[in-house]
Short mmCIF file of C-alpha atoms and ligand atoms in Angstrom, two decimals:
data_model
loop_
_atom_site.label_atom_id
_atom_site.label_comp_id
_atom_site.label_asym_id
_atom_site.label_seq_id
_atom_site.Cartn_x
_atom_site.Cartn_y
_atom_site.Cartn_z
CA UNK A 1 54.70 76.14 171.05
CA UNK A 2 57.08 78.31 169.04
CA UNK A 3 56.73 78.88 165.31
CA UNK A 4 57.47 81.33 162.48
CA UNK A 5 54.35 83.05 161.13
CA UNK A 6 55.03 83.99 157.49
CA UNK A 7 52.89 85.93 155.04
CA UNK A 8 54.38 85.32 151.62
CA UNK A 9 53.86 86.67 148.14
CA UNK A 10 55.63 90.00 148.48
CA UNK A 11 59.05 90.84 146.94
CA UNK A 12 61.94 91.42 149.35
CA UNK A 13 64.26 94.40 149.42
CA UNK A 14 67.03 95.37 151.78
CA UNK A 15 70.55 94.91 153.15
CA UNK A 16 71.78 92.37 155.71
CA UNK A 17 75.23 91.78 157.28
CA UNK A 18 76.05 88.05 157.29
CA UNK A 19 77.20 86.65 160.65
CA UNK A 20 80.26 84.46 161.23
CA UNK A 21 80.44 80.91 159.91
CA UNK A 22 79.12 78.17 162.22
CA UNK A 23 81.19 75.51 160.44
CA UNK A 24 84.38 77.54 160.94
CA UNK A 25 83.68 78.53 164.53
CA UNK A 26 83.01 74.95 165.69
CA UNK A 27 86.41 73.41 164.73
CA UNK A 28 88.15 76.64 165.80
CA UNK A 29 86.55 76.47 169.26
CA UNK A 30 87.77 72.86 169.54
CA UNK A 31 91.23 74.04 168.44
CA UNK A 32 91.50 76.47 171.39
CA UNK A 33 92.34 73.38 173.50
CA UNK A 34 95.65 73.06 171.67
CA UNK A 35 97.14 76.02 173.57
CA UNK A 36 97.24 76.86 177.26
CA UNK A 37 95.91 80.35 177.94
CA UNK A 38 93.23 82.65 176.57
CA UNK A 39 92.41 82.70 172.84
CA UNK A 40 90.17 85.40 171.34
CA UNK A 41 87.70 84.74 168.49
CA UNK A 42 86.05 87.67 166.70
CA UNK A 43 82.89 87.44 164.56
CA UNK A 44 81.87 84.28 166.43
CA UNK A 45 78.16 83.74 165.69
CA UNK A 46 75.62 83.48 168.52
CA UNK A 47 73.95 80.15 167.67
CA UNK A 48 72.72 77.22 169.71
CA UNK A 49 75.40 74.95 168.20
CA UNK A 50 78.05 77.47 169.25
CA UNK A 51 76.51 77.59 172.74
CA UNK A 52 76.82 73.80 172.87
CA UNK A 53 80.52 74.03 171.95
CA UNK A 54 81.07 76.64 174.69
CA UNK A 55 79.34 74.36 177.21
CA UNK A 56 81.66 71.52 176.21
CA UNK A 57 84.70 73.75 176.76
CA UNK A 58 83.34 74.83 180.15
CA UNK A 59 82.63 71.21 181.10
CA UNK A 60 86.27 70.39 180.29
CA UNK A 61 87.41 73.11 182.73
CA UNK A 62 87.89 76.09 180.41
CA UNK A 63 86.70 79.59 181.26
CA UNK A 64 84.58 80.92 178.36
CA UNK A 65 82.91 84.29 177.97
CA UNK A 66 81.20 86.18 175.20
CA UNK A 67 81.51 89.93 174.66
CA UNK A 68 79.10 90.61 171.79
CA UNK A 69 80.45 88.80 168.75
CA UNK A 70 83.83 88.15 170.45
CA UNK A 71 84.31 84.90 172.39
CA UNK A 72 87.23 84.42 174.78
CA UNK A 73 88.32 80.90 175.79
CA UNK A 74 90.86 80.41 178.60
CA UNK A 75 92.07 76.79 178.64
CA UNK A 76 94.61 77.21 181.47
CA UNK A 77 92.66 75.03 183.94
CA UNK A 78 91.27 72.58 181.41
CA UNK A 79 91.84 69.10 182.81
CA UNK A 80 88.83 67.21 181.38
CA UNK A 81 89.18 64.60 178.65
CA UNK A 82 85.56 63.47 178.16
CA UNK A 83 82.83 65.26 176.21
CA UNK A 84 79.59 65.05 178.30
CA UNK A 85 77.04 62.66 176.75
CA UNK A 86 74.19 65.17 176.77
CA UNK A 87 76.26 67.71 174.81
CA UNK A 88 77.58 65.07 172.43
CA UNK A 89 74.02 63.99 171.70
CA UNK A 90 72.99 67.55 170.79
CA UNK A 91 75.49 68.11 168.03
CA UNK A 92 77.52 65.81 165.74
CA UNK A 93 80.28 68.39 165.46
CA UNK A 94 81.09 67.69 169.14
CA UNK A 95 83.22 64.89 167.66
CA UNK A 96 85.73 67.60 166.70
CA UNK A 97 86.80 67.88 170.36
CA UNK A 98 88.34 64.40 170.19
CA UNK A 99 91.23 65.50 167.96
CA UNK A 100 92.18 68.51 170.05
CA UNK A 101 91.81 66.60 173.36
CA UNK A 102 94.14 63.90 172.00
CA UNK A 103 96.66 66.55 170.94
CA UNK A 104 96.43 68.30 174.31
CA UNK A 105 96.66 65.37 176.72
CA UNK A 106 96.73 62.08 174.84
CA UNK A 107 93.22 61.00 175.89
CA UNK A 108 89.65 61.67 174.74
CA UNK A 109 86.27 60.07 175.41
CA UNK A 110 82.76 60.64 174.13
CA UNK A 111 79.50 58.88 173.36
CA UNK A 112 78.71 58.32 169.69
CA UNK A 113 77.71 61.61 167.97
CA UNK A 114 74.16 62.93 167.45
CA UNK A 115 73.10 66.00 165.48
CA UNK A 116 70.96 66.50 162.36
CA UNK A 117 69.09 63.48 161.00
CA UNK A 118 70.85 63.32 157.62
CA UNK A 119 71.02 59.61 157.11
CA UNK A 120 73.96 57.55 158.28
CA UNK A 121 76.52 59.84 159.91
CA UNK A 122 79.46 57.52 160.82
CA UNK A 123 82.80 58.74 162.09
CA UNK A 124 84.92 55.85 160.79
CA UNK A 125 87.20 58.23 158.86
CA UNK A 126 87.87 60.25 162.02
CA UNK A 127 88.79 57.07 163.90
CA UNK A 128 91.09 55.85 161.11
CA UNK A 129 92.90 59.19 161.15
CA UNK A 130 93.44 58.96 164.92
CA UNK A 131 94.71 55.36 164.60
CA UNK A 132 97.11 56.37 161.81
CA UNK A 133 98.59 58.95 164.22
CA UNK A 134 99.17 56.30 166.91
CA UNK A 135 95.92 56.32 168.86
CA UNK A 136 94.22 53.30 170.43
CA UNK A 137 90.46 53.60 169.85
CA UNK A 138 88.15 51.47 172.01
CA UNK A 139 84.37 51.13 172.20
CA UNK A 140 83.63 50.77 175.93
CA UNK A 141 79.86 50.10 176.46
CA UNK A 142 78.81 52.44 173.65
CA UNK A 143 81.33 55.12 174.52
CA UNK A 144 84.30 55.94 172.36
CA UNK A 145 87.62 55.93 174.23
CA UNK A 146 90.77 57.25 172.49
CA UNK A 147 94.23 57.24 174.06
CA UNK A 148 97.81 57.43 172.94
CA UNK A 149 101.27 57.17 174.44
CA UNK A 150 102.38 59.82 171.98
CA UNK A 151 100.98 60.92 168.64
CA UNK A 152 103.35 60.47 165.72
CA UNK A 153 103.16 62.29 162.40
CA UNK A 154 102.27 60.15 159.38
CA UNK A 155 101.09 60.22 155.78
CA UNK A 156 97.37 59.44 155.47
CA UNK A 157 94.88 59.38 152.60
CA UNK A 158 91.17 59.98 153.23
CA UNK A 159 89.02 57.68 151.05
CA UNK A 160 86.52 60.56 150.91
CA UNK A 161 87.28 64.28 151.46
CA UNK A 162 85.30 64.36 154.71
CA UNK A 163 85.18 67.87 156.21
CA UNK A 164 85.06 66.69 159.82
CA UNK A 165 87.65 63.95 159.41
CA UNK A 166 90.02 66.44 157.74
CA UNK A 167 89.53 68.87 160.64
CA UNK A 168 89.97 66.20 163.32
CA UNK A 169 93.13 64.92 161.61
CA UNK A 170 94.53 68.48 161.49
CA UNK A 171 93.77 69.02 165.18
CA UNK A 172 95.34 65.74 166.31
CA UNK A 173 98.32 66.18 163.98
CA UNK A 174 99.17 69.47 165.71
CA UNK A 175 100.01 67.32 168.74
CA UNK A 176 101.93 64.69 166.78
CA UNK A 177 105.73 64.69 166.73
CA UNK A 178 106.94 65.09 163.14
CA UNK A 179 105.20 65.76 159.85
CA UNK A 180 101.66 64.66 158.94
CA UNK A 181 100.45 64.80 155.35
CA UNK A 182 96.72 64.45 154.72
CA UNK A 183 95.95 63.39 151.14
CA UNK A 184 92.47 63.83 149.62
CA UNK A 185 91.71 66.38 152.32
CA UNK A 186 88.45 68.36 152.14
CA UNK A 187 88.96 71.78 150.53
CA UNK A 188 86.09 73.73 152.11
CA UNK A 189 86.74 77.42 152.97
CA UNK A 190 86.01 76.61 156.61
CA UNK A 191 89.10 74.40 156.63
CA UNK A 192 91.17 77.32 155.41
CA UNK A 193 89.68 79.32 158.29
CA UNK A 194 90.76 76.57 160.73
CA UNK A 195 94.28 76.68 159.26
CA UNK A 196 94.29 80.46 159.78
CA UNK A 197 93.43 80.06 163.45
CA UNK A 198 95.94 77.22 163.96
CA UNK A 199 98.64 79.47 162.50
CA UNK A 200 97.63 82.20 165.01
CA UNK A 201 98.52 79.63 167.70
CA UNK A 202 101.95 79.19 166.11
CA UNK A 203 101.15 75.88 164.41
CA UNK A 204 102.98 74.95 161.21
CA UNK A 205 100.04 74.05 158.93
CA UNK A 206 99.78 74.64 155.19
CA UNK A 207 97.86 73.45 152.16
CA UNK A 208 94.28 74.01 153.42
CA UNK A 209 92.05 74.59 150.40
CA UNK A 210 94.08 72.12 148.36
CA UNK A 211 93.67 68.34 148.60
CA UNK A 212 96.95 68.00 150.50
CA UNK A 213 97.48 69.48 153.96
CA UNK A 214 100.87 69.33 155.70
CA UNK A 215 101.22 69.75 159.47
CA UNK A 216 104.53 69.83 161.31
CA UNK A 217 103.33 69.04 164.82
CA UNK A 218 104.66 68.52 168.32
CA UNK A 219 105.72 72.15 168.91
CA UNK A 220 104.27 74.00 171.95
CA UNK A 221 101.50 76.35 170.87
CA UNK A 222 100.43 79.69 172.38
CA UNK A 223 96.94 81.25 172.56
CA UNK A 224 95.81 83.06 169.43
CA UNK A 225 93.40 85.68 168.13
CA UNK A 226 91.37 85.29 164.95
CA UNK A 227 88.41 86.68 163.05
CA UNK A 228 86.03 84.05 161.69
CA UNK A 229 84.87 84.28 158.06
CA UNK A 230 81.29 85.14 157.09
CA UNK A 231 78.95 82.15 156.82
CA UNK A 232 78.67 81.23 153.14
CA UNK A 233 75.59 79.02 153.64
CA UNK A 234 73.78 81.80 155.51
CA UNK A 235 74.69 84.07 152.57
CA UNK A 236 73.23 81.44 150.22
CA UNK A 237 70.08 81.34 152.36
CA UNK A 238 69.49 85.08 152.06
CA UNK A 239 70.20 85.01 148.31
CA UNK A 240 67.75 82.14 147.80
CA UNK A 241 65.04 84.00 149.72
CA UNK A 242 65.25 86.88 147.21
CA UNK A 243 65.39 84.38 144.33
CA UNK A 244 62.17 82.78 145.61
CA UNK A 245 60.18 85.89 146.61
CA UNK A 246 61.56 88.28 144.00
CA UNK A 247 62.98 91.75 144.66
CA UNK A 248 66.56 92.63 145.51
CA UNK A 249 69.05 92.12 148.31
CA UNK A 250 72.56 93.15 149.36
CA UNK A 251 74.49 90.88 151.74
CA UNK A 252 77.66 92.05 153.45
CA UNK A 253 80.50 89.88 154.74
CA UNK A 254 82.06 88.25 151.70
CA UNK A 255 82.67 88.63 147.97
CA UNK A 256 80.80 85.41 147.21
CA UNK A 257 83.94 83.60 146.00
CA UNK A 258 83.13 80.65 148.32
CA UNK A 259 79.70 80.29 146.73
CA UNK A 260 80.35 80.34 142.98
CA UNK A 261 78.29 77.21 142.11
CA UNK A 262 75.31 78.64 144.02
CA UNK A 263 75.64 82.05 142.36
CA UNK A 264 75.86 80.33 138.98
CA UNK A 265 72.72 78.27 139.64
CA UNK A 266 70.79 81.35 140.75
CA UNK A 267 71.85 83.23 137.62
CA UNK A 268 70.55 80.30 135.55
CA UNK A 269 67.16 80.74 137.29
CA UNK A 270 67.09 84.30 135.91
CA UNK A 271 68.53 86.23 138.86
CA UNK A 272 71.05 89.01 138.30
CA UNK A 273 74.04 88.71 140.67
CA UNK A 274 76.78 91.23 141.29
CA UNK A 275 79.84 90.43 143.44
CA UNK A 276 81.77 93.20 145.17
CA UNK A 277 84.79 92.91 147.50
CA UNK A 278 82.68 92.94 150.69
CA UNK A 279 79.18 92.06 149.52
CA UNK A 280 77.01 90.13 147.07
CA UNK A 281 73.95 91.70 145.45
CA UNK A 282 71.01 89.94 143.81
CA UNK A 283 67.97 90.97 141.78
CA UNK A 284 65.09 88.71 140.78
CA UNK A 285 62.29 90.22 138.68
CA UNK A 286 60.09 87.20 138.06
CA UNK A 287 59.78 83.57 139.12
CA UNK A 288 62.81 81.27 139.01
CA UNK A 289 63.27 79.29 135.81
CA UNK A 290 64.20 75.60 135.90
CA UNK A 291 67.93 74.97 135.35
CA UNK A 292 68.14 71.42 134.01
CA UNK A 293 70.30 69.65 136.58
CA UNK A 294 72.40 70.29 139.69
CA UNK A 295 74.60 67.78 141.52
CA UNK A 296 76.05 68.40 144.99
CA UNK A 297 79.68 67.56 145.69
CA UNK A 298 82.66 68.26 147.92
CA UNK A 299 84.08 71.79 147.63
CA UNK A 300 84.45 73.40 145.12
CA UNK A 301 81.32 71.59 143.92
CA UNK A 302 77.75 72.67 144.66
CA UNK A 303 77.48 72.62 148.49
CA UNK A 304 75.10 70.02 149.92
CA UNK A 305 74.00 72.53 152.58
CA UNK A 306 72.58 74.78 149.85
CA UNK A 307 70.70 71.92 148.14
CA UNK A 308 67.47 72.33 150.15
CA UNK A 309 67.70 76.12 149.75
CA UNK A 310 67.89 75.98 145.95
CA UNK A 311 65.16 73.31 145.84
CA UNK A 312 62.81 75.72 147.67
CA UNK A 313 63.50 78.37 145.02
CA UNK A 314 62.93 75.96 142.11
CA UNK A 315 59.80 74.38 143.62
CA UNK A 316 58.01 77.75 143.50
CA UNK A 317 59.38 78.72 140.12
CA UNK A 318 58.67 77.46 136.64
CA UNK A 319 60.33 74.72 134.56
CA UNK A 320 62.15 71.48 135.31
CA UNK A 321 65.24 70.75 137.40
CA UNK A 322 66.87 67.51 138.53
CA UNK A 323 68.85 67.69 141.79
CA UNK A 324 71.25 64.88 142.66
CA UNK A 325 72.54 64.67 146.25
CA UNK A 326 75.90 62.87 146.51
CA UNK A 327 77.05 63.76 150.05
CA UNK A 328 74.28 62.59 152.37
CA UNK A 329 72.01 59.65 151.79
CA UNK A 330 68.89 61.23 153.25
CA UNK A 331 68.73 64.94 152.55
CA UNK A 332 65.28 65.30 150.96
CA UNK A 333 63.23 65.11 154.19
CA UNK A 334 62.00 68.69 153.60
CA UNK A 335 60.29 67.64 150.32
CA UNK A 336 57.22 66.27 152.11
CA UNK A 337 56.56 69.71 153.64
CA UNK A 338 57.07 71.45 150.30
CA UNK A 339 54.46 69.12 148.81
CA UNK A 340 51.91 70.37 151.36
CA UNK A 341 52.46 73.78 149.73
CA UNK A 342 51.61 72.29 146.33
CA UNK A 343 55.18 71.58 145.23
CA UNK A 344 55.57 69.06 142.42
CA UNK A 345 58.66 67.04 143.39
CA UNK A 346 59.47 63.39 142.74
CA UNK A 347 62.23 61.78 144.81
CA UNK A 348 63.93 58.51 143.97
CA UNK A 349 66.86 57.66 146.24
CA UNK A 350 69.29 60.56 146.12
CA UNK A 351 67.70 62.34 143.14
CA UNK A 352 64.79 64.80 143.11
CA UNK A 353 62.92 65.98 140.01
CA UNK A 354 61.31 69.40 140.53
CA UNK A 355 58.60 70.91 138.33
CA UNK A 356 58.16 74.52 139.36
CA UNK A 357 54.63 75.65 140.24
CA UNK A 358 53.08 78.44 142.35
CA UNK A 359 53.17 77.46 146.04
CA UNK A 360 50.55 78.28 148.65
CA UNK A 361 51.10 78.83 152.37
CA UNK A 362 50.69 75.86 154.73
CA UNK A 363 51.50 74.54 158.21
CA UNK A 364 55.03 73.17 158.01
CA UNK A 365 57.45 71.41 160.36
CA UNK A 366 61.20 72.05 160.33
CA UNK A 367 63.08 68.85 161.12
CA UNK A 368 66.63 69.82 160.38
CA UNK A 369 68.68 72.97 160.05
CA UNK A 370 68.89 73.61 156.31
CA UNK A 371 65.54 71.92 155.59
CA UNK A 372 63.90 74.34 158.02
CA UNK A 373 65.60 77.29 156.30
CA UNK A 374 64.35 75.96 152.96
CA UNK A 375 60.74 75.87 154.20
CA UNK A 376 61.08 79.48 155.37
CA UNK A 377 62.35 80.49 151.92
CA UNK A 378 59.45 78.66 150.24
CA UNK A 379 56.94 80.35 152.58
CA UNK A 380 58.28 83.81 151.71
CA UNK A 381 57.79 83.06 148.01
CA UNK A 382 54.38 81.40 148.39
CA UNK A 383 50.97 83.06 148.23
CA UNK A 384 49.22 83.19 151.60
CA UNK A 385 50.21 82.39 155.16
CA UNK A 386 52.45 79.68 156.55
CA UNK A 387 53.45 78.53 160.01
CA UNK A 388 56.84 76.85 160.45
CA UNK A 389 56.98 74.78 163.63
CA UNK A 390 60.13 73.81 165.55
CA UNK A 391 62.28 76.80 164.57
CA UNK A 392 64.80 75.61 167.19
CA UNK A 393 66.32 73.49 164.39
CA UNK A 394 66.90 76.71 162.41
CA UNK A 395 68.40 78.49 165.44
CA UNK A 396 71.24 75.95 165.40
CA UNK A 397 72.75 77.69 162.37
CA UNK A 398 71.10 81.10 162.00
CA UNK A 399 71.19 84.09 164.34
CA UNK A 400 67.45 84.98 164.46
CA UNK A 401 66.69 84.16 160.80
CA UNK A 402 63.34 85.95 161.13
CA UNK A 403 65.11 89.24 161.90
CA UNK A 404 67.26 88.97 158.78
CA UNK A 405 64.17 88.43 156.65
CA UNK A 406 62.33 91.26 158.45
CA UNK A 407 65.25 93.53 157.45
CA UNK A 408 64.43 92.56 153.86
CA UNK A 409 60.80 93.56 154.35
CA UNK A 410 59.68 89.96 154.80
CA UNK A 411 56.44 89.48 156.73
CA UNK A 412 57.72 86.94 159.24
CA UNK A 413 57.38 86.84 163.03
CA UNK A 414 58.51 84.41 165.72
CA UNK A 415 55.41 83.48 167.72
CA UNK A 416 54.83 81.57 170.90
CA UNK A 417 51.35 80.17 171.60
C1 EPZ B 501 80.30 69.10 157.65
O1 EPZ B 501 79.70 67.93 158.19
C2 EPZ B 501 79.31 70.23 157.98
N1 EPZ B 501 79.17 70.35 159.43
C3 EPZ B 501 77.96 69.91 157.33
O2 EPZ B 501 77.11 71.02 157.59
C4 EPZ B 501 78.16 69.77 155.82
O3 EPZ B 501 76.93 69.39 155.24
C5 EPZ B 501 79.22 68.70 155.54
O4 EPZ B 501 80.44 69.02 156.23
C6 EPZ B 501 79.52 68.59 154.05
O5 EPZ B 501 79.98 69.80 153.56
C7 EPZ B 501 80.12 71.01 160.13
O6 EPZ B 501 81.10 71.48 159.58
C8 EPZ B 501 79.89 71.13 161.60
P1 EPZ B 501 81.53 65.08 156.07
P2 EPZ B 501 80.57 66.57 158.29
O7 EPZ B 501 82.40 64.43 157.07
O8 EPZ B 501 81.96 66.89 158.70
C9 EPZ B 501 80.25 60.56 155.39
C10 EPZ B 501 75.19 72.13 158.37
O9 EPZ B 501 74.05 72.18 157.93
N2 EPZ B 501 81.26 60.25 156.41
O10 EPZ B 501 82.15 65.78 154.91
O11 EPZ B 501 79.82 65.61 159.11
C11 EPZ B 501 79.03 61.19 156.05
O12 EPZ B 501 78.17 60.17 156.52
C12 EPZ B 501 75.94 70.81 158.40
O13 EPZ B 501 75.84 73.13 158.78
C13 EPZ B 501 81.62 58.93 156.63
O14 EPZ B 501 81.12 58.02 155.97
O15 EPZ B 501 80.54 66.12 156.78
C14 EPZ B 501 78.41 61.98 154.94
O16 EPZ B 501 77.61 61.13 154.14
C15 EPZ B 501 75.07 69.67 157.92
N3 EPZ B 501 82.54 58.65 157.59
C16 EPZ B 501 79.61 62.43 154.12
O17 EPZ B 501 80.71 61.59 154.50
C17 EPZ B 501 83.12 59.64 158.33
O18 EPZ B 501 83.98 59.31 159.20
C18 EPZ B 501 79.99 63.90 154.36
O19 EPZ B 501 80.45 63.98 155.63
C19 EPZ B 501 82.75 60.98 158.09
C20 EPZ B 501 81.82 61.27 157.12
#
């Protein structure tokens, strides 16, 4: 049985380079299907979710290979149109292959998506986008079947700025004759990264980062080369570890501009933050103060993925904070484990009230990606020893999280007993 063994209670200090963004790399890997030939992706993180995406590409007939942090995808012989069930069940983001398969060959099939257990995770907005572009979507014995006699550009408005639905609409629209305008599009930085890669293929896409994205599709695309941005949620994770344990940290890869609400919240807890062109630095001398209230929201609001991370900091601090989660309807599953460490947290629906108090080490169980990272942060800031079981959840989105924390002087080891 694998687990992280953590001895908390000691300030952190050190420098870490932040790896490439999982939530950029996943839609970009799906987008390689839009061009015939070999595309090259630099700074592609080595994560289990990325491995799953590479296995999907291979199952579709692509040749994929990794050279360090560079991944090469040759789609020349890709003839598949169905995402294998086992791979679809491993990761919800596998749904992103539907849009690029539709654009490439007019047909896509998959079982209904799996992935993290974050409450209801429908894909109705993805399906509506495909239908608006001229796709017939059928449910054949629990499998999703999409096909089209030719995608046509259209004007569509998302009722909610869904990240995945925006990305799938962009991918499909690249194969649609004419102009597609996506209103109320998600604005996340990862969508701007996807636009950057699509442009490297020769696609005419603009507006990512604003609520309105315009794609002039139907033109043949060529393979591209792109460098993926640093992962802003991994950066937030490292920053929150210092905020919880105290000390100082320097994290290379970005200037922190994609994380302003998180930096602001950490400064309110008493941290000192300094942004530089290629790094973010943080100092925390004492325990985190309560900050009143935080509400998650679509970008540029406070990112839902950093909600568990900040909660772990506040739980071990001092003072009161109310956290309201507006994106997912079940994203407080990690609270139960924090309570075993002595955390004082009340949850009612999508709101959590945190009263900071010293935490003590305990046996904990990760049961989703960011919740598992939050427990690791709490363990580093707690007095005593903790074990965090099922670190495979954490490996979905972090390249050896224990090694990053070891580089900060954290007493954490991956054990197998
Ligand atoms: C992306 O998920 C990220 N995943 C998530 O990161 C992130 O939490 C989320 O965006 C919000 O920022 C990837 O990019 C691979 P959404 P996604 O579509 O696309 C509802 C992580 O830890 N919804 O913006 O699934 C949905 O149920 C992961 O790296 C519909 O109702 O997020 C949810 O409540 C976790 N119908 C909300 O919208 C739909 O068709 C946000 O979903 C689609 C979504």
